[in-house]
Coordinates of C-alpha atoms and ligand atoms in Angstrom, one line a residue:
M1 CA 107.3 52.8 43.7
M2 CA 103.7 53.1 44.7
A3 CA 101.4 51.5 42.2
G4 CA 99.1 54.0 40.8
R5 CA 99.1 57.7 40.8
P6 CA 99.9 58.9 44.6
D7 CA 99.9 62.1 43.6
G8 CA 96.1 62.4 42.5
A9 CA 97.0 63.3 38.9
L10 CA 94.8 62.7 35.9
P11 CA 96.6 59.8 33.6
E12 CA 97.7 61.5 30.4
S13 CA 94.9 59.3 28.5
F14 CA 92.2 61.0 30.4
Q15 CA 93.2 64.6 29.9
M16 CA 94.2 63.9 26.0
R17 CA 90.3 62.6 25.6
E18 CA 89.3 65.9 24.5
Q19 CA 85.9 67.8 24.8
P20 CA 83.5 68.5 21.5
K21 CA 83.9 71.5 20.2
K22 CA 80.7 73.9 20.9
T23 CA 79.5 75.3 17.7
P24 CA 76.5 77.8 17.1
E25 CA 75.1 74.9 14.7
R26 CA 75.7 72.3 17.9
E27 CA 74.2 74.9 20.5
A28 CA 71.7 75.7 18.5
Y29 CA 70.8 71.4 18.5
Y30 CA 71.3 71.5 21.9
R31 CA 68.7 74.0 22.9
R32 CA 66.4 72.5 20.2
I33 CA 66.6 69.2 21.6
G34 CA 66.9 70.3 25.3
E35 CA 63.4 71.5 24.6
H36 CA 61.7 67.9 24.3
N37 CA 64.0 66.8 27.6
L38 CA 66.6 65.1 25.4
A39 CA 70.3 65.9 26.0
P40 CA 73.5 65.0 24.4
L41 CA 75.6 62.4 25.9
W42 CA 79.0 63.1 24.2
E43 CA 78.7 66.5 25.9
V44 CA 78.7 65.5 29.7
L45 CA 80.7 62.2 28.5
K46 CA 83.5 63.2 30.5
T47 CA 82.3 64.3 33.8
I48 CA 80.1 61.0 33.7
Q49 CA 82.8 57.8 32.7
A50 CA 85.7 58.7 34.6
E51 CA 89.0 56.4 34.1
E52 CA 88.5 56.9 38.2
P53 CA 86.8 57.7 41.6
H54 CA 87.6 61.3 42.6
P55 CA 86.4 61.8 46.2
P56 CA 83.4 64.2 46.9
E57 CA 84.5 64.6 50.3
T58 CA 87.8 65.9 51.6
A59 CA 89.9 64.6 54.6
V60 CA 89.1 65.9 58.2
L61 CA 89.8 65.9 61.4
W62 CA 87.5 67.1 64.5
R63 CA 89.3 67.3 67.5
Y64 CA 87.4 66.3 70.2
D65 CA 89.6 68.9 73.0
D66 CA 88.8 71.4 70.4
I67 CA 84.6 70.9 70.1
H68 CA 84.0 68.9 73.4
Q69 CA 82.9 72.5 75.3
M70 CA 80.6 73.0 72.0
L71 CA 79.3 69.8 72.5
M72 CA 78.6 70.8 76.4
D73 CA 77.2 74.0 76.2
A74 CA 74.5 72.2 73.6
A75 CA 72.8 70.6 77.0
H76 CA 72.8 74.3 78.0
L77 CA 70.8 75.4 74.9
I78 CA 68.5 72.8 74.7
S79 CA 67.3 69.6 76.3
T80 CA 67.2 66.3 74.5
Q81 CA 62.7 66.0 75.1
E82 CA 63.1 68.9 72.9
A83 CA 65.5 68.1 70.5
N84 CA 64.6 64.6 70.7
R85 CA 68.4 63.7 69.4
R86 CA 70.9 66.2 70.9
V87 CA 73.4 65.8 67.5
L88 CA 75.8 67.9 66.5
I89 CA 76.5 66.6 63.1
L90 CA 79.9 66.6 61.9
E91 CA 79.7 67.8 58.1
N92 CA 82.3 67.3 55.6
P93 CA 83.9 70.7 54.6
A94 CA 83.6 69.3 51.3
L95 CA 79.8 68.7 51.5
R96 CA 78.4 71.7 54.3
G97 CA 74.4 71.5 54.3
Q98 CA 74.4 68.1 52.9
T99 CA 74.6 66.4 56.3
R100 CA 77.0 63.8 55.6
A101 CA 80.9 63.3 56.5
T102 CA 81.0 61.5 53.1
H103 CA 79.1 60.9 50.0
S104 CA 77.4 58.3 51.4
L105 CA 77.1 57.8 54.9
Y106 CA 76.1 60.2 57.8
A107 CA 77.9 60.7 61.6
G108 CA 77.1 63.1 64.1
L109 CA 78.0 63.1 67.9
Q110 CA 75.1 62.3 70.5
L111 CA 75.2 63.9 73.7
V112 CA 72.4 62.6 76.7
M113 CA 73.1 64.4 79.7
P114 CA 72.5 62.5 83.5
G115 CA 68.6 62.0 83.8
E116 CA 67.5 62.8 79.9
T117 CA 65.6 60.4 77.9
A118 CA 65.5 59.8 74.5
P119 CA 61.8 58.9 73.0
S120 CA 61.2 55.8 71.0
H121 CA 61.3 55.7 67.5
R122 CA 62.3 54.1 64.3
H123 CA 63.2 54.8 60.7
S124 CA 64.4 52.8 57.7
Q125 CA 68.2 54.0 57.9
A126 CA 70.2 51.9 59.5
A127 CA 71.7 53.4 62.7
I128 CA 75.8 52.6 63.9
R129 CA 76.5 53.6 67.8
F130 CA 80.5 53.5 68.8
I131 CA 80.8 55.0 72.3
V132 CA 82.3 57.6 73.2
E133 CA 83.0 59.1 76.6
G134 CA 81.0 58.0 79.4
E135 CA 79.2 54.8 81.1
G136 CA 76.1 53.5 82.0
A137 CA 73.5 55.1 79.3
Y138 CA 71.6 52.7 77.6
T139 CA 70.0 52.0 74.4
S140 CA 67.3 50.1 73.7
V141 CA 66.6 47.8 70.4
N142 CA 63.4 46.5 69.6
G143 CA 62.8 45.8 73.5
E144 CA 66.5 44.8 74.2
R145 CA 68.4 47.2 76.7
T146 CA 72.1 47.6 76.9
N147 CA 74.0 49.4 79.1
M148 CA 77.0 51.5 76.8
R149 CA 80.4 51.9 77.8
E150 CA 83.7 53.6 76.1
G151 CA 84.4 51.0 72.6
D152 CA 81.4 49.1 72.9
F153 CA 79.6 49.4 69.0
V154 CA 76.1 49.3 69.4
V155 CA 73.7 48.5 66.5
T156 CA 70.4 49.3 65.8
P157 CA 68.8 47.6 62.2
A158 CA 66.8 49.7 59.8
W159 CA 63.3 49.3 60.7
S160 CA 64.1 48.6 64.5
W161 CA 62.2 50.4 67.9
H162 CA 65.2 52.1 69.5
D163 CA 65.3 54.9 72.6
H164 CA 68.4 55.8 74.9
G165 CA 68.3 57.1 78.3
N166 CA 71.6 58.0 81.0
P167 CA 70.7 57.2 84.2
S168 CA 74.4 57.5 85.2
Q169 CA 76.0 60.8 87.1
K170 CA 78.1 61.9 83.5
P171 CA 77.1 62.9 80.1
M172 CA 77.5 60.3 77.8
V173 CA 79.0 60.8 74.2
W174 CA 79.0 58.2 71.5
M175 CA 78.7 58.6 67.3
D176 CA 76.5 58.0 65.8
G177 CA 76.2 56.6 61.7
L178 CA 73.6 55.9 59.4
D179 CA 73.0 55.7 55.6
F180 CA 70.5 58.7 55.3
P181 CA 72.3 58.8 52.0
I182 CA 72.5 56.2 50.8
V183 CA 68.6 55.5 51.4
G184 CA 67.9 59.1 50.5
L185 CA 69.3 58.2 46.8
L186 CA 66.4 55.2 46.5
N187 CA 64.2 57.3 47.9
C188 CA 63.3 54.8 50.7
G189 CA 63.1 57.3 53.7
F190 CA 60.8 56.1 56.0
F191 CA 60.3 57.4 59.9
E192 CA 57.6 56.8 62.8
D193 CA 56.8 57.8 65.9
Y194 CA 57.0 55.2 69.2
R195 CA 53.2 56.1 70.9
E196 CA 54.8 56.2 73.9
D197 CA 58.5 58.0 74.8
A198 CA 59.8 54.0 75.8
F199 CA 59.4 50.8 74.0
P200 CA 58.2 48.5 76.1
L201 CA 61.4 45.7 77.4
T202 CA 60.5 42.4 76.6
R203 CA 63.9 40.8 77.2
P204 CA 67.0 40.8 79.6
E205 CA 69.3 42.5 79.3
N206 CA 72.1 41.1 76.4
D207 CA 70.1 38.9 75.9
S208 CA 71.0 38.6 72.4
Q209 CA 75.0 38.7 74.0
A210 CA 74.3 34.9 75.4
R211 CA 71.9 33.7 72.3
Y212 CA 74.3 34.6 69.7
S213 CA 78.2 35.8 70.4
A214 CA 79.3 32.9 72.8
G215 CA 80.5 31.0 69.0
M216 CA 77.2 29.5 69.7
L217 CA 73.6 29.8 68.0
P218 CA 70.2 28.4 69.6
V219 CA 68.6 25.6 67.7
G220 CA 66.6 26.5 64.8
Y221 CA 67.5 29.9 64.8
R222 CA 67.2 31.1 61.1
E223 CA 69.4 33.8 60.4
Q224 CA 68.8 37.5 59.4
P225 CA 71.6 38.0 56.6
L226 CA 70.9 41.9 56.3
N227 CA 71.1 42.1 59.9
T228 CA 73.2 41.3 62.7
P229 CA 71.3 40.0 65.8
L230 CA 73.5 41.4 68.5
V231 CA 72.6 44.8 69.7
N232 CA 75.7 45.4 72.0
Y233 CA 79.7 43.9 70.8
P234 CA 81.6 45.5 73.9
Y235 CA 84.9 46.9 73.8
A236 CA 86.4 44.6 76.9
R237 CA 86.1 41.7 73.8
A238 CA 86.7 43.6 70.9
R239 CA 90.4 44.7 72.7
E240 CA 91.1 41.5 74.5
A241 CA 91.5 40.0 71.1
L242 CA 93.3 42.6 69.6
K243 CA 96.1 42.3 72.0
Q244 CA 96.5 38.6 71.5
L245 CA 96.7 39.4 67.7
E246 CA 99.1 42.2 68.3
A247 CA 101.0 40.4 70.6
A248 CA 101.0 36.6 67.7
G249 CA 101.8 38.8 64.7
P250 CA 101.9 39.4 62.0
I251 CA 100.9 42.6 61.6
D252 CA 99.1 44.1 58.3
P253 CA 101.9 46.6 56.7
C254 CA 99.1 48.7 55.9
H255 CA 96.7 48.6 58.5
G256 CA 98.0 47.0 61.7
V257 CA 96.1 44.6 63.3
K258 CA 92.1 44.7 61.6
M259 CA 89.5 43.4 62.8
R260 CA 85.7 43.6 60.9
Y261 CA 82.6 43.5 63.4
V262 CA 80.5 40.5 61.9
N263 CA 76.8 38.8 62.1
P264 CA 78.2 36.4 64.0
A265 CA 74.9 34.1 62.1
T266 CA 76.3 34.2 58.9
G267 CA 80.1 35.6 58.9
G268 CA 78.9 38.7 57.0
Y269 CA 79.1 42.3 58.2
A270 CA 76.5 43.2 61.3
L271 CA 74.6 45.5 58.7
A272 CA 74.3 45.4 55.2
T273 CA 74.5 49.4 54.1
I274 CA 77.4 49.4 57.3
G275 CA 80.8 47.9 57.7
T276 CA 82.4 48.7 60.8
F277 CA 85.8 47.7 62.0
M278 CA 88.8 47.5 65.3
Q279 CA 92.6 47.9 64.4
V280 CA 95.1 48.3 66.6
L281 CA 98.5 50.0 65.6
P282 CA 101.2 49.2 67.4
A283 CA 103.4 52.0 69.0
G284 CA 105.9 53.4 66.4
F285 CA 103.7 51.7 63.5
S286 CA 104.5 53.3 59.9
G287 CA 102.1 51.8 57.6
R288 CA 102.4 51.3 53.9
P289 CA 99.9 53.8 51.9
Y290 CA 96.5 52.2 51.1
R291 CA 93.6 53.4 49.3
S292 CA 90.3 51.0 48.8
T293 CA 86.9 52.9 47.1
D294 CA 84.9 53.3 50.5
A295 CA 85.2 56.6 52.4
A296 CA 85.7 56.0 55.9
V297 CA 84.9 57.2 59.2
Y298 CA 87.3 56.5 62.4
S299 CA 87.3 56.5 65.8
V300 CA 90.0 56.9 67.7
V301 CA 90.0 55.3 70.9
E302 CA 93.0 54.8 72.9
G303 CA 96.7 56.3 71.9
S304 CA 97.5 59.2 69.4
G305 CA 99.6 59.4 65.8
R306 CA 98.7 60.7 62.3
T307 CA 97.1 60.1 58.9
L308 CA 98.9 60.9 56.1
V309 CA 95.9 61.6 53.5
A310 CA 97.0 62.8 49.8
D311 CA 98.6 65.9 51.1
R312 CA 97.5 66.1 54.5
S313 CA 98.2 65.2 57.8
L314 CA 95.5 64.5 60.3
E315 CA 96.9 64.5 63.6
W316 CA 95.1 62.7 66.5
S317 CA 94.4 61.4 70.3
K318 CA 91.5 59.6 72.0
R319 CA 88.7 60.3 71.2
D320 CA 88.6 62.2 67.6
V321 CA 86.9 61.6 64.4
F322 CA 88.8 61.5 61.3
V323 CA 87.0 61.0 57.6
V324 CA 89.7 59.6 54.9
P325 CA 87.9 59.8 51.7
S326 CA 87.3 57.0 48.9
W327 CA 90.1 56.0 46.3
S328 CA 93.0 58.3 48.3
W329 CA 96.1 57.1 49.4
H330 CA 96.9 57.4 53.1
Y331 CA 99.1 55.9 55.9
H332 CA 98.3 55.8 59.6
E333 CA 101.0 56.1 62.0
A334 CA 101.5 55.7 65.3
F335 CA 103.3 57.5 68.1
E336 CA 102.1 54.8 70.8
E337 CA 99.8 52.2 70.5
S338 CA 96.8 53.4 69.0
V339 CA 93.1 51.4 68.6
I340 CA 91.1 53.0 66.0
F341 CA 87.2 52.2 65.4
S342 CA 86.3 53.0 62.0
F343 CA 82.6 52.6 59.6
S344 CA 82.3 52.7 55.6
D345 CA 79.8 51.5 53.3
R346 CA 81.8 48.8 51.9
P347 CA 79.1 46.3 52.5
V348 CA 77.8 48.1 49.9
H349 CA 80.9 47.8 47.2
E350 CA 81.3 44.7 48.2
T351 CA 77.4 43.6 47.1
L352 CA 77.4 45.5 44.2
G353 CA 80.7 43.9 42.9
L354 CA 82.0 47.7 42.7
F355 CA 84.8 47.2 46.0
R356 CA 88.5 48.2 44.9
E357 CA 91.7 48.1 47.1
Q358 CA 95.2 49.1 46.2
R359 CA 98.3 48.9 48.6
G360 CA 101.8 50.6 47.9
E361 CA 104.3 48.6 46.8
G362 CA 105.9 46.8 49.1
A363 CA 102.6 46.4 51.1
Ligands
LIG401 C1 68.0 59.1 65.3 O1 67.1 58.8 65.2 C2 69.3 58.8 65.9 O2 68.2 57.4 67.6 C3 70.7 59.5 65.9 O3 69.7 57.9 68.1 C4 71.2 60.6 65.3 C5 70.2 61.4 62.8 C6 69.5 61.7 61.9 C7 68.0 60.6 62.2 C8 67.7 60.5 63.1 C9 69.2 58.0 67.2 C10 70.3 60.4 63.7 C11 69.1 60.0 64.3

């Protein structure tokens, strides 16, 4: 037996709690107090105080084969110059029109064609990029440029100047993840265009990698706990670590070998609002059920398999994106050795003491 309720049914105690009866006298009273901006808590208590979370988003898969051509079609329709950012938003079907992949995070696929540049700006939303296809486009963050390759995880902290360009011969596609819904909830959104297209380069390319990712830190460096000082976490390094750990074992029964990207100066997440992960599932892996309070967006880097979420089966392969809703039982199966990147709002859950996770029995 699995712990919890994998069928997603409401606990009996929840169903038995009755809604107060509606009487003409009560209705009249509600109208009377309503005129004074008052409302009875007992009428909404059941809704706002559920025994456990019910995900606002739904499980969904975007197959890259299905959407790749539509993304390329956008290149004929609009330039990066006119669009500013040529992005197809990955909208959760349960949250259409709300510009988000999960209730708390935005995701999109951005296309930069050869020779294009996207102008510099900054915003109070934090952003991550995960490179899906192509090689040789760059992002610069606060004056440091990094060339990007498939599988690289690139960070744009809140309020940092950033612009992109693609001097390569091939289209470049990456997934953007931003904390828009979180910043929106707190009504803290600020945005500013830079006065020129590109922010001046003030550091050598990949300077931050030398400074902060060699197992050393510059003497006198004062860490900033909210944001990693690194711009790029290259795939080659992540892949090598996962390969070695897969060979060494043990393999987690739910996650395979799953690693968390860190701020090298603190051991915390790379960003305060967005947690990022990379996992490898060995060929033939059949994972145990797991659920956690954070809803996650996954991007498949290598391999193929499927993820079963509640009553859905998401069959994924390279470059596909899928969503696992919050507090939803799911498990992964790998048809071949697979590598999957994911991001979620887990750092916020943990900071606020709200994070919960649960493993199916035996896991
Ligand atoms: C943004 O600034 C970027 O800088 C990508 O590449 C996606 C989505 C909404 C708002 C700003 C970028 C974005 C975005």
